[in-house]
Coordinates of C-alpha atoms and ligand atoms in Angstrom, one line a residue:
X21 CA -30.7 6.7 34.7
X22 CA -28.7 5.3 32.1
X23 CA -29.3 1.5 30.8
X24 CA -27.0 -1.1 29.7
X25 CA -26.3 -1.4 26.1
X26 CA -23.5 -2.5 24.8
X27 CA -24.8 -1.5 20.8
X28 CA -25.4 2.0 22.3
X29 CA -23.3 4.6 20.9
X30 CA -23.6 6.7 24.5
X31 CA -20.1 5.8 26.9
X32 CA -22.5 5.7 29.9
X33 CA -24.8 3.2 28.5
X34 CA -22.2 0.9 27.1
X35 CA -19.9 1.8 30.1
X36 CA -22.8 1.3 32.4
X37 CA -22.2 1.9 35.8
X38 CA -24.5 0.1 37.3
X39 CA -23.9 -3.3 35.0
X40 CA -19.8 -2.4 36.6
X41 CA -21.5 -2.8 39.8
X42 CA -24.1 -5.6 39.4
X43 CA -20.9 -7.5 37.5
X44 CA -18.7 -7.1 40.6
X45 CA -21.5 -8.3 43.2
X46 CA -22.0 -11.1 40.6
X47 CA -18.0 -12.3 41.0
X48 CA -18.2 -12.1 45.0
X49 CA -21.6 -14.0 45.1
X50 CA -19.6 -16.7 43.1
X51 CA -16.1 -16.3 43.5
X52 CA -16.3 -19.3 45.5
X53 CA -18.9 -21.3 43.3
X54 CA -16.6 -24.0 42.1
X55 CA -18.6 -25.1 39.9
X56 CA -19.6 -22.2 38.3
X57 CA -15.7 -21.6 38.0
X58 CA -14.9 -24.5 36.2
X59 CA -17.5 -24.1 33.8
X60 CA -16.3 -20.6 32.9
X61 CA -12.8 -22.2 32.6
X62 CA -14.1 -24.9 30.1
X63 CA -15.6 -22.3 27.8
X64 CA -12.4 -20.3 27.8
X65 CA -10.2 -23.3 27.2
X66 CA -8.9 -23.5 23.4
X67 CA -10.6 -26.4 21.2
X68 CA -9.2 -28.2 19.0
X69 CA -11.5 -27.5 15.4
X70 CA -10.9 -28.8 12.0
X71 CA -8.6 -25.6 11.3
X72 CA -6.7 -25.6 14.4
X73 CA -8.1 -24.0 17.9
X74 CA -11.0 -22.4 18.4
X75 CA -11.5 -19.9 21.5
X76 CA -14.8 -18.9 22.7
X77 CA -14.0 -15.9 25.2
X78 CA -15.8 -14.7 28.4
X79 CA -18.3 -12.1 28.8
X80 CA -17.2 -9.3 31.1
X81 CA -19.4 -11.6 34.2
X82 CA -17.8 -14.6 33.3
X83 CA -14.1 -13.0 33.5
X84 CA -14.6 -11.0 36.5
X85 CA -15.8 -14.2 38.4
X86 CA -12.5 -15.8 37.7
X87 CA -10.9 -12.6 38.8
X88 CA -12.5 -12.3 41.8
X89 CA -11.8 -16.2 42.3
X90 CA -8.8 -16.4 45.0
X91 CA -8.7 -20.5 45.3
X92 CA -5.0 -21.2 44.7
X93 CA -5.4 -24.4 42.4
X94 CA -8.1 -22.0 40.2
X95 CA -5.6 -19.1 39.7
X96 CA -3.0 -21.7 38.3
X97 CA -5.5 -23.2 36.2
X98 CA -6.2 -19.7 35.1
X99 CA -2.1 -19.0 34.3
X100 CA -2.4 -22.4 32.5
X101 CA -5.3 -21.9 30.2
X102 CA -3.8 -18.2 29.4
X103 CA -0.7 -19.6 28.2
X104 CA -2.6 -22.4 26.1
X105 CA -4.3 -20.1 24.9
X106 CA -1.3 -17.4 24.1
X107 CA 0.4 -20.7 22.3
X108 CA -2.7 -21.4 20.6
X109 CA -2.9 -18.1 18.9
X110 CA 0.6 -16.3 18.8
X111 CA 2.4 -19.1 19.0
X112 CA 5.7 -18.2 21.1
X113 CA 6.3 -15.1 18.5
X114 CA 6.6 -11.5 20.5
X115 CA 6.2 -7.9 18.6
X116 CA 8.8 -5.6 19.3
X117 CA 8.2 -1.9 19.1
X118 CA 9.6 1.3 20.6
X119 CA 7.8 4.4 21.7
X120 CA 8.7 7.9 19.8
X121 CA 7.8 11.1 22.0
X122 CA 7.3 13.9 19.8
X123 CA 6.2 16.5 22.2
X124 CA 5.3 17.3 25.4
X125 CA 3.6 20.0 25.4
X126 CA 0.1 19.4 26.9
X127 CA -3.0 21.7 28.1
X128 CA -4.7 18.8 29.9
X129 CA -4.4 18.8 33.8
X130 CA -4.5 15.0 33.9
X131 CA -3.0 14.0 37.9
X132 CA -1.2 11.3 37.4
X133 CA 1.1 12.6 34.5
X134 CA 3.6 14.8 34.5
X135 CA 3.0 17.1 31.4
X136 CA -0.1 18.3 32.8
X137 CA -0.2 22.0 32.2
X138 CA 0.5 23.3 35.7
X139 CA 3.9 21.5 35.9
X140 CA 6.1 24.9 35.2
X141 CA 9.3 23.2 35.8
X142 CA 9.6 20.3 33.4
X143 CA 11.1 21.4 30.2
X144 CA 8.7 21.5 27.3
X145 CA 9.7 20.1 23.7
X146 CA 8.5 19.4 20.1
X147 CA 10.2 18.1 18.2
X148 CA 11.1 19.6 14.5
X149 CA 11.1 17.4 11.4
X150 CA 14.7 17.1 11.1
X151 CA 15.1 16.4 14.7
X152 CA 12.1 13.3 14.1
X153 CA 14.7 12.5 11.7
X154 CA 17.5 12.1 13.9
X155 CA 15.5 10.0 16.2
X156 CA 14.2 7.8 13.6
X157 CA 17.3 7.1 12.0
X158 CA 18.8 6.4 15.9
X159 CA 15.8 4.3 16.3
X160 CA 16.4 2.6 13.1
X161 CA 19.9 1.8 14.0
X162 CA 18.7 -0.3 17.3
X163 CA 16.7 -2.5 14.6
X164 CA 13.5 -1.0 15.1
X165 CA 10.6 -1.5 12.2
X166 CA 7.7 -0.5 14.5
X167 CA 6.7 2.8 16.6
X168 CA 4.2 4.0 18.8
X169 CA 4.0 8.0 18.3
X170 CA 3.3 9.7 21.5
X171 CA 2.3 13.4 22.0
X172 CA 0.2 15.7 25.0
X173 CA -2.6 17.6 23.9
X174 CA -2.2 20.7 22.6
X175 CA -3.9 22.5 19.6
X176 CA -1.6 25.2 19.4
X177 CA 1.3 23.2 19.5
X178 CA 0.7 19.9 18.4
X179 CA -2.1 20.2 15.8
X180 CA -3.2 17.0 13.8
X181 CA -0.9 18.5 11.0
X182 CA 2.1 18.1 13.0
X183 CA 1.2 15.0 14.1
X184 CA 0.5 14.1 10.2
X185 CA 4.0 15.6 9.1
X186 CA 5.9 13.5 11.6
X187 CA 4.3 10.7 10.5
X188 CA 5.2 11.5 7.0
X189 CA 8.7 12.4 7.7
X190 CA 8.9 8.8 10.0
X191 CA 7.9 6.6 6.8
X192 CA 10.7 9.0 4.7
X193 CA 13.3 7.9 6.4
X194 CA 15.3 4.7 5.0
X195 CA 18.9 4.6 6.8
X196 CA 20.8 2.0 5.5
X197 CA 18.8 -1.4 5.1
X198 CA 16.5 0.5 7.9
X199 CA 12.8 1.5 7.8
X200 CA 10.1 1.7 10.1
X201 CA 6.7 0.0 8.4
X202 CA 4.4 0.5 11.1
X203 CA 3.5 3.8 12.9
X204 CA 0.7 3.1 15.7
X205 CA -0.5 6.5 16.9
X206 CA -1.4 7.0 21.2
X207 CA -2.8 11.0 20.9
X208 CA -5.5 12.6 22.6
X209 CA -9.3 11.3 21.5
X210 CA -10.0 13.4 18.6
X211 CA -12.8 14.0 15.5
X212 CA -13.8 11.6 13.0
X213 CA -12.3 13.9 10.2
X214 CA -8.6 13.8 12.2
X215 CA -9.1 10.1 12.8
X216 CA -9.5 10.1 8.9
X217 CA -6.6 11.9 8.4
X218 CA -4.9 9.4 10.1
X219 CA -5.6 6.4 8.4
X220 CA -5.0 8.0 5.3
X221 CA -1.4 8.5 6.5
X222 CA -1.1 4.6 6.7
X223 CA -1.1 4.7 10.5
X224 CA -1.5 1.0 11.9
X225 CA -3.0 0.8 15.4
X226 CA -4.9 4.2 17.1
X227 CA -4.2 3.5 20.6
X228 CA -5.9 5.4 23.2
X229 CA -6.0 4.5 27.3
X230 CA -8.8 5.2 29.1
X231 CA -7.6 5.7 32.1
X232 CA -9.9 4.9 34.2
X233 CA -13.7 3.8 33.3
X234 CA -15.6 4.8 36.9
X235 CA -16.4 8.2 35.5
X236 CA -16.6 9.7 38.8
X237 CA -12.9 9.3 39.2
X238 CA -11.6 10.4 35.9
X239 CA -13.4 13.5 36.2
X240 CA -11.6 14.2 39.2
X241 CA -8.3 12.6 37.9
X242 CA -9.0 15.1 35.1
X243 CA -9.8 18.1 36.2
X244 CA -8.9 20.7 33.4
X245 CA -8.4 21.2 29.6
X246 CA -10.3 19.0 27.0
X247 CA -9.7 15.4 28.5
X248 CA -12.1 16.3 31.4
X249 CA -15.3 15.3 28.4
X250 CA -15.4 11.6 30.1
X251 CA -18.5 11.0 27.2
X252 CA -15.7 12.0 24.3
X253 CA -12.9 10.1 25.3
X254 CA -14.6 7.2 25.9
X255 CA -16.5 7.4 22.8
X256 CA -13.2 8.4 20.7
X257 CA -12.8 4.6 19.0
X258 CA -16.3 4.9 17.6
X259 CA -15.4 7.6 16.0
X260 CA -11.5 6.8 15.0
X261 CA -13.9 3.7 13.5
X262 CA -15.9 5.9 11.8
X263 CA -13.0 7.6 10.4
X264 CA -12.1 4.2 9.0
X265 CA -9.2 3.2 11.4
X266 CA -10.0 -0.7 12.1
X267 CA -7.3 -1.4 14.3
X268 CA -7.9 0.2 18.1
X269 CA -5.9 -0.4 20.7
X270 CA -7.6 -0.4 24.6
X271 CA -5.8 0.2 28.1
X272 CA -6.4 1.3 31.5
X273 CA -4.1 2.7 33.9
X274 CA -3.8 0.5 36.8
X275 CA -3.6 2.3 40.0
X276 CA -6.2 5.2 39.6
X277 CA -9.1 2.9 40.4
X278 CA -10.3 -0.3 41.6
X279 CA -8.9 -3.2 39.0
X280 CA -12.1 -4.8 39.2
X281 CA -14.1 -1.5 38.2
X282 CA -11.5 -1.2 35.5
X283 CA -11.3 -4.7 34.5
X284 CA -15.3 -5.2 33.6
X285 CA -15.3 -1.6 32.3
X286 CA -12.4 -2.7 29.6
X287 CA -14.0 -5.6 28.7
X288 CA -17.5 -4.1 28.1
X289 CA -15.7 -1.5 25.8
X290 CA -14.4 -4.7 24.2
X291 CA -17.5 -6.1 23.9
X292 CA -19.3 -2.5 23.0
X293 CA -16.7 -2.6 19.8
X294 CA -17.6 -5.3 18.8
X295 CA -21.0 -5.4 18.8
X296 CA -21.1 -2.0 17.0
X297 CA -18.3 -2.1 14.4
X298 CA -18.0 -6.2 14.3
X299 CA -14.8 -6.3 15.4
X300 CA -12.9 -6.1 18.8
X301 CA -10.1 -4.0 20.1
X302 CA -6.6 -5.2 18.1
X303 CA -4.6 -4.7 21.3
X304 CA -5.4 -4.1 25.1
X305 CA -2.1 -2.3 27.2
X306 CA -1.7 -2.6 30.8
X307 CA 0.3 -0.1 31.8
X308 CA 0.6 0.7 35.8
X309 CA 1.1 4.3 37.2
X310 CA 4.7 4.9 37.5
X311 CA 6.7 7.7 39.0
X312 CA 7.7 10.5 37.3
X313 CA 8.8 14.2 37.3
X314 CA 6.6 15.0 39.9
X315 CA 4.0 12.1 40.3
X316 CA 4.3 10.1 43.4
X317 CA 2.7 7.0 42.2
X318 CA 1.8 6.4 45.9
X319 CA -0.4 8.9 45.9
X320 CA -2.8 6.9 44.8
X321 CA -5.1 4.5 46.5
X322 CA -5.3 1.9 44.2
X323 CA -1.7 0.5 43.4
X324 CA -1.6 -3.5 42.6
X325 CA 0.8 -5.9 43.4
X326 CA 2.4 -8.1 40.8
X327 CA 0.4 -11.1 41.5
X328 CA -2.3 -9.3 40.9
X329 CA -1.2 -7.5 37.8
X330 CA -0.9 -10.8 36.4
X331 CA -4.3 -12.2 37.5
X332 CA -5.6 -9.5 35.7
X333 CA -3.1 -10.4 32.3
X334 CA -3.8 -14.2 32.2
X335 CA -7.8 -12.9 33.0
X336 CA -7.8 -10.7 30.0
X337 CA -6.2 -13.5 27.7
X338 CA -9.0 -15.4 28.8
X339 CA -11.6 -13.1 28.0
X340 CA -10.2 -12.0 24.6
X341 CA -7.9 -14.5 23.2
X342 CA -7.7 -13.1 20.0
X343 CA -7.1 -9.6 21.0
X344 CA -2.8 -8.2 21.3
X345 CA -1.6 -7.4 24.6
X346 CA 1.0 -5.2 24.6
X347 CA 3.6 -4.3 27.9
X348 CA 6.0 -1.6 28.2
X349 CA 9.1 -1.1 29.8
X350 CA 7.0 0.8 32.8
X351 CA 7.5 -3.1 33.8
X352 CA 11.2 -4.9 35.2
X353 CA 12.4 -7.8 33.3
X354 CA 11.2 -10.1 36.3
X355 CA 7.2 -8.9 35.8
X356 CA 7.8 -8.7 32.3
X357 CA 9.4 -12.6 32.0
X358 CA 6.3 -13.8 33.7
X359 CA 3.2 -11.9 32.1
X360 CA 5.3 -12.7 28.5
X361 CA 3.9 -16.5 29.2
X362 CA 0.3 -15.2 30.4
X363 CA -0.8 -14.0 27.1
X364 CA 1.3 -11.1 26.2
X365 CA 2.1 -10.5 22.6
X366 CA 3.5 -7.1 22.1
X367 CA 6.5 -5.7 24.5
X368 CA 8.5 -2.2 23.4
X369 CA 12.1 -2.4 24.0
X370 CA 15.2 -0.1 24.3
X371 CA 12.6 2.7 25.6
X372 CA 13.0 6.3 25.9
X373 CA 10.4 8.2 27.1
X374 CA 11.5 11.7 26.7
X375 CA 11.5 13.8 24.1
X376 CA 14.2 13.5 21.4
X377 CA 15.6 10.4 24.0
X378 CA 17.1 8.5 21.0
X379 CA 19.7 11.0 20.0
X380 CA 21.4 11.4 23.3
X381 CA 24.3 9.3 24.7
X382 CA 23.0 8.8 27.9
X383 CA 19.5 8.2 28.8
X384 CA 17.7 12.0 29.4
X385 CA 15.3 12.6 32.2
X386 CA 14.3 16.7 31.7
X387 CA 11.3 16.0 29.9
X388 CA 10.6 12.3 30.2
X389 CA 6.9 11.1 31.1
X390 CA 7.6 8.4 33.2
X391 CA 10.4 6.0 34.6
X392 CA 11.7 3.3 32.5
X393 CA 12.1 0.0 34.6
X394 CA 13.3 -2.2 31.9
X395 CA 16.2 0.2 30.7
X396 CA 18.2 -2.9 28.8
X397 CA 18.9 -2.4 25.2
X398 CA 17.3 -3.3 22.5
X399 CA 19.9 -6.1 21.8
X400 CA 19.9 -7.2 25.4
X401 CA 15.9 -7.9 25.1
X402 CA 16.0 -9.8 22.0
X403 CA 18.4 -12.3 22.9
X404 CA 16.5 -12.6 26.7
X405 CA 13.5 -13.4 24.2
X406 CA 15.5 -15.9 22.7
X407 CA 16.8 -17.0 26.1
X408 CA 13.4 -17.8 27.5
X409 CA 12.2 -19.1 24.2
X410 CA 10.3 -16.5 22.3
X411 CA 10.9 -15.4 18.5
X412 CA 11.4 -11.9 19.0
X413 CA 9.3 -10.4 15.9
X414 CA 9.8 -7.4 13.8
X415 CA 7.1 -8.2 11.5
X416 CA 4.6 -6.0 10.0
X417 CA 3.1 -7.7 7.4
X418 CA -0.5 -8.0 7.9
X419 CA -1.1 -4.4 8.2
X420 CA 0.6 -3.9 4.9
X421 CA -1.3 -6.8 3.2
X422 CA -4.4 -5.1 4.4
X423 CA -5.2 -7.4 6.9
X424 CA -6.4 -5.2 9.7
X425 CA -9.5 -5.5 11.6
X426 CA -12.0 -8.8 10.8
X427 CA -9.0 -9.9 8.4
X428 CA -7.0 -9.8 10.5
X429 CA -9.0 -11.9 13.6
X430 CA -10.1 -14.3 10.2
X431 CA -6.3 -15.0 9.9
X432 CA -5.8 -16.2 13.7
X433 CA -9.3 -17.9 13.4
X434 CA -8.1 -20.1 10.6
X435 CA -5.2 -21.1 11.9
X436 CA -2.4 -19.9 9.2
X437 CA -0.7 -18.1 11.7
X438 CA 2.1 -20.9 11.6
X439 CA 2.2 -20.5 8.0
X440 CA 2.1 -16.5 7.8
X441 CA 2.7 -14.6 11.1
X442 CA 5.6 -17.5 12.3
X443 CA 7.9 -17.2 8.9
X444 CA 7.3 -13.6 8.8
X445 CA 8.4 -13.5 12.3
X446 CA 11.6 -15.4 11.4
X447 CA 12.0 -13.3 8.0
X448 CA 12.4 -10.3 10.3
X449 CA 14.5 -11.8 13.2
X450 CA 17.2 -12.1 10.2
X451 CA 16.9 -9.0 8.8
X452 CA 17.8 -7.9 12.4
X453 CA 20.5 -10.3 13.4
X454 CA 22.3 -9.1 10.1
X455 CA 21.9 -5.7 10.2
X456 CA 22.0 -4.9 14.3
X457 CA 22.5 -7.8 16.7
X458 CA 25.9 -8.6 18.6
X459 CA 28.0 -11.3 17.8
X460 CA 26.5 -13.4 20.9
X461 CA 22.6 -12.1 20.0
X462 CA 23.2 -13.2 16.1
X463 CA 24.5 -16.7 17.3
X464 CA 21.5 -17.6 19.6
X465 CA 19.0 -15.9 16.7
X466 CA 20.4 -18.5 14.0
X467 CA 20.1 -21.0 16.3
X468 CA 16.3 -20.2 16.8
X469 CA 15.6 -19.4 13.3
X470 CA 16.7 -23.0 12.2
X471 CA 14.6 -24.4 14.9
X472 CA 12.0 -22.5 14.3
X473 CA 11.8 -23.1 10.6
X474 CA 10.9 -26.4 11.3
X475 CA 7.6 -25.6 13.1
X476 CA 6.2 -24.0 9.4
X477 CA 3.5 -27.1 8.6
X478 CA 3.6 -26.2 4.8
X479 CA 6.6 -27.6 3.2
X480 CA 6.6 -24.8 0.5
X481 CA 6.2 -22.1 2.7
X482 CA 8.9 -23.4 4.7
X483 CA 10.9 -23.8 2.0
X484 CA 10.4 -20.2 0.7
X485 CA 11.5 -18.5 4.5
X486 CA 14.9 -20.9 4.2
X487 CA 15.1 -19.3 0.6
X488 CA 14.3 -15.6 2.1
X489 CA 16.2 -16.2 5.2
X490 CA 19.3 -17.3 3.3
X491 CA 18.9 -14.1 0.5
X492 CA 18.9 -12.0 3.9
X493 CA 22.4 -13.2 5.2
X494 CA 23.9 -12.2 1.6
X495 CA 22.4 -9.6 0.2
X496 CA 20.9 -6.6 1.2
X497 CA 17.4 -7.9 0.1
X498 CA 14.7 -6.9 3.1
X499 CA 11.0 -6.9 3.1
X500 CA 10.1 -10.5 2.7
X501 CA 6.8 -11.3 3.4
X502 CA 3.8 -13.3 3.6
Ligands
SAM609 N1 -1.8 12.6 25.4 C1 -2.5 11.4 25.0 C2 -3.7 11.2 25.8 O1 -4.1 12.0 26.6 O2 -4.3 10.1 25.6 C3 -1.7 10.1 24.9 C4 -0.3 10.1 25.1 S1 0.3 9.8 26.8 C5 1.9 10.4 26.3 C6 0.3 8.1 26.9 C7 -0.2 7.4 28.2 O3 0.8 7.5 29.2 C8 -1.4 8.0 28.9 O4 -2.5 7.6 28.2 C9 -1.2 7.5 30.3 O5 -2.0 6.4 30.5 C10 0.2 7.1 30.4 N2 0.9 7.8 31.5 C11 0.8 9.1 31.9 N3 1.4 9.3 33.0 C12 1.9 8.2 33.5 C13 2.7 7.7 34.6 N4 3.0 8.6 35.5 N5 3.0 6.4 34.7 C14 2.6 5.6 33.8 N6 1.9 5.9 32.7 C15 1.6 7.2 32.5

């Protein structure tokens, strides 16, 4: 029988089974324990320290307590503490980013996605360099500066020298003041050598979901073709660590299994992470199972409501306030307004999710992987940003100042975010309002940016975005940064 460790390198012995279990008969024993519930909410509050707020984080017990915890007045002190916590942190900034499907051609027989190998009828695509092109460039006319590269698993097809030419080809292209700075890469779990290839091509975050962590179930969810190793894919960010990438990004799939299984499970990889490498996931996803070509989300058991979809967001900021969270447009703009304040810090926006999407007038549906709920454009979700008070942020800085991994959690520790991430933030808001937004999206973003500007504490740094900021509006100078 396996045994708890989180600094063991084995998935089922820091994805211990039995410590899932023993966690979740721990959180009913005491979801009702008051008092135990208020202590774990006054060790995830944010402190004020010397250099601004200090957060402690649960343990994977702790946070499943709270989530098990259904006394009205403790889930809105739980919403309240997340979005102290999100304010502490990122401020009221949001990452924008768009997801870029190169191909679709998979050998895996995963259930609950519709590129799984049997599916004869969906059209299979790759996409040829000059085609990434086209996209990019389309994808550089919305305003985008930041991708997520999506692709099935397929050797044959979609080597790691495709996916490494793509990337190549999406840093190549530079369409009028356009260029994307970040490529975060979500492909099948892989070797250390390929994860090594990766960062050498300057990729940003590797992001790989889990799925599900109760092994049982994802061996049945995955029944064919190289996914089925439940050990490799869950032991895939060790190795993308070992290959040097510092930046991982976490998620489940809500709706294959029980949240609370999945919940503890994604915090104890979190915790695993960090207790190996010294550094914990840089984003966490929660993406929930949507329908598609021919998935019937309701065919599975384990579907969650919104409320509790957001129970499990503001639990998560808890647990890991200095981890990202990022939400996609599998969400509506209603779920999406309210998680947004819970602790969310990424969202992508203007989505397609098929296949050379980008290029086409109207929004394609032969080969996409899953329904977009959010289908606004890219335009339409900045100003809603601005609308409900969040700087929409194209900014990619850290990453390219080499402040990934510990550097990067150091920066949010010490409290300069105001003075890097929040002018960087605004820097980039201009470059898009010039160069992209409508009239009406360009006269709400100057209004924000001079507001905004004013929340910089250093006077020179604020001084030095005005500068940047006015340099943007009348010239076609980009790429300031902090
Ligand atoms: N092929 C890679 C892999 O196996 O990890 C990753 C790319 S896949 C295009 C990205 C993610 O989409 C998957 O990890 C899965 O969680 C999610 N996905 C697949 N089918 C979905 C569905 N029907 N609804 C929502 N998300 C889905």
């Amino acid at each position: 029988m396996a045994v708890y460790d989180p600094k063991s390198l084995k998935a089922e012995e820091f994805i211990n089974d039995e410590e899932i279990l023993a966690t979740l008969a721990y959180a009913d024993e005491n979801k009702h324990n008051v008092e135990l519930i208020d202590q774990i909410l006054e060790k995830a509050r944010p402190k004020k320290g010397d250099k601004g707020y200090v957060c402690q984080g649960l343990t994977h017990r702790e946070a499943s307590v709270l989530l098990a915890c259904d006394i009205p007045e403790k889930i809105e002190e739980m919403y309240k503490i997340a979005e102290e916590i999100k304010m502490a942190y990122y401020g009221n900034r949001i990452v924008i980013f768009a997801p870029l499907y190169l191909s679709n051609y998979c050998i895996n027989g995963c259930l609950y996605c519709p590129y799984h190998l049997k599916n004869k009828h969906i059209a299979r695509k790759k996409l040829t360099q000059e085609e990434v092109r086209a996209e990019v460039i389309a994808l550089q006319d919305m305003g985008h500066k930041r991708l997520a590269i999506e692709a099935g698993e397929d050797p044959k097809n979609n080597p790691i020298e495709y996916i490494l030419d793509c990337i190549k080809t999406i840093y190549s292209v530079h369409h009028k003041n356009g260029d994307i700075r970040r490529v975060n890469v979500n492909i099948a779990a892989t070797t250390v050598e390929n994860y090594r290839k990766l960062k050498e091509a300057g990729i940003g975050t590797y992001i790989l979901f889990q799925e599900t962590y109760h092994k049982k179930s994802y061996l049945e969810l995955h029944p064919t073709g190289p996914k089925h190793d439940y050990d490799y894919h869950t032991e895939a960010m060790d190795r993308a660590m070992d290959g040097g990438i510092d930046d991982v990004g976490l998620g489940v799939l809500f709706g294959l299994e029980m949240y609370r299984y999945e919940f503890a499970g994604l915090l104890m990889h979190a915790e695993h992470l960090e207790a190996v490498h010294g550094v914990g996931p840089h984003t966490i996803s929660v993406p929930r199972v949507k329908h598609a070509d021919d998935i019937d989300p309701d065919a599975f058991d384990n579907g969650i409501d919104d409320d509790t979809f957001a129970k499990i967001t503001a639990c998560i900021r808890l647990a890991v306030p200095y981890t990202g969270m990022i939400i996609s447009t599998r969400e509506n703009q209603t779920v999406r307004e309210k998680l947004l304040r819970l602790g969310v810090s990424q969202i992508s926006g203007g989505s397609r999710t098929s296949v050379g999407g980008y290029t086409e007038e109207e929004r394609p549906h032969d080969t996409e992987q899953f329904d977009v709920s959010d289908q606004r454009t890219l335009d339409e979700v900045v100003n809603w940003l601005m609308q409900n008070d969040h700087v929409p942020s194209f900014c990619t800085a850290c990453y390219r100042e080499g402040r990934t991994g510990d550097r990067f959690m150091a920066l949010c520790k010490s409290g300069q975010i105001l003075n890097c991430c929040h002018p960087n933030a605004l820097m980039t808001l201009a470059e898009y309002l010039e160069d992209y937004a409508s009239p009406e999206t360009k006269k709400n973003g100057y209004e924000m940016i001079e507001r905004e500007l004013e929340r910089i504490p250093r006077e020179k740094t604020r001084e030095i975005a005005r500068r940047n900021i006015e340099d943007i509006r009348n010239s076609n100078r980009r790429d300031f940064r902090f």
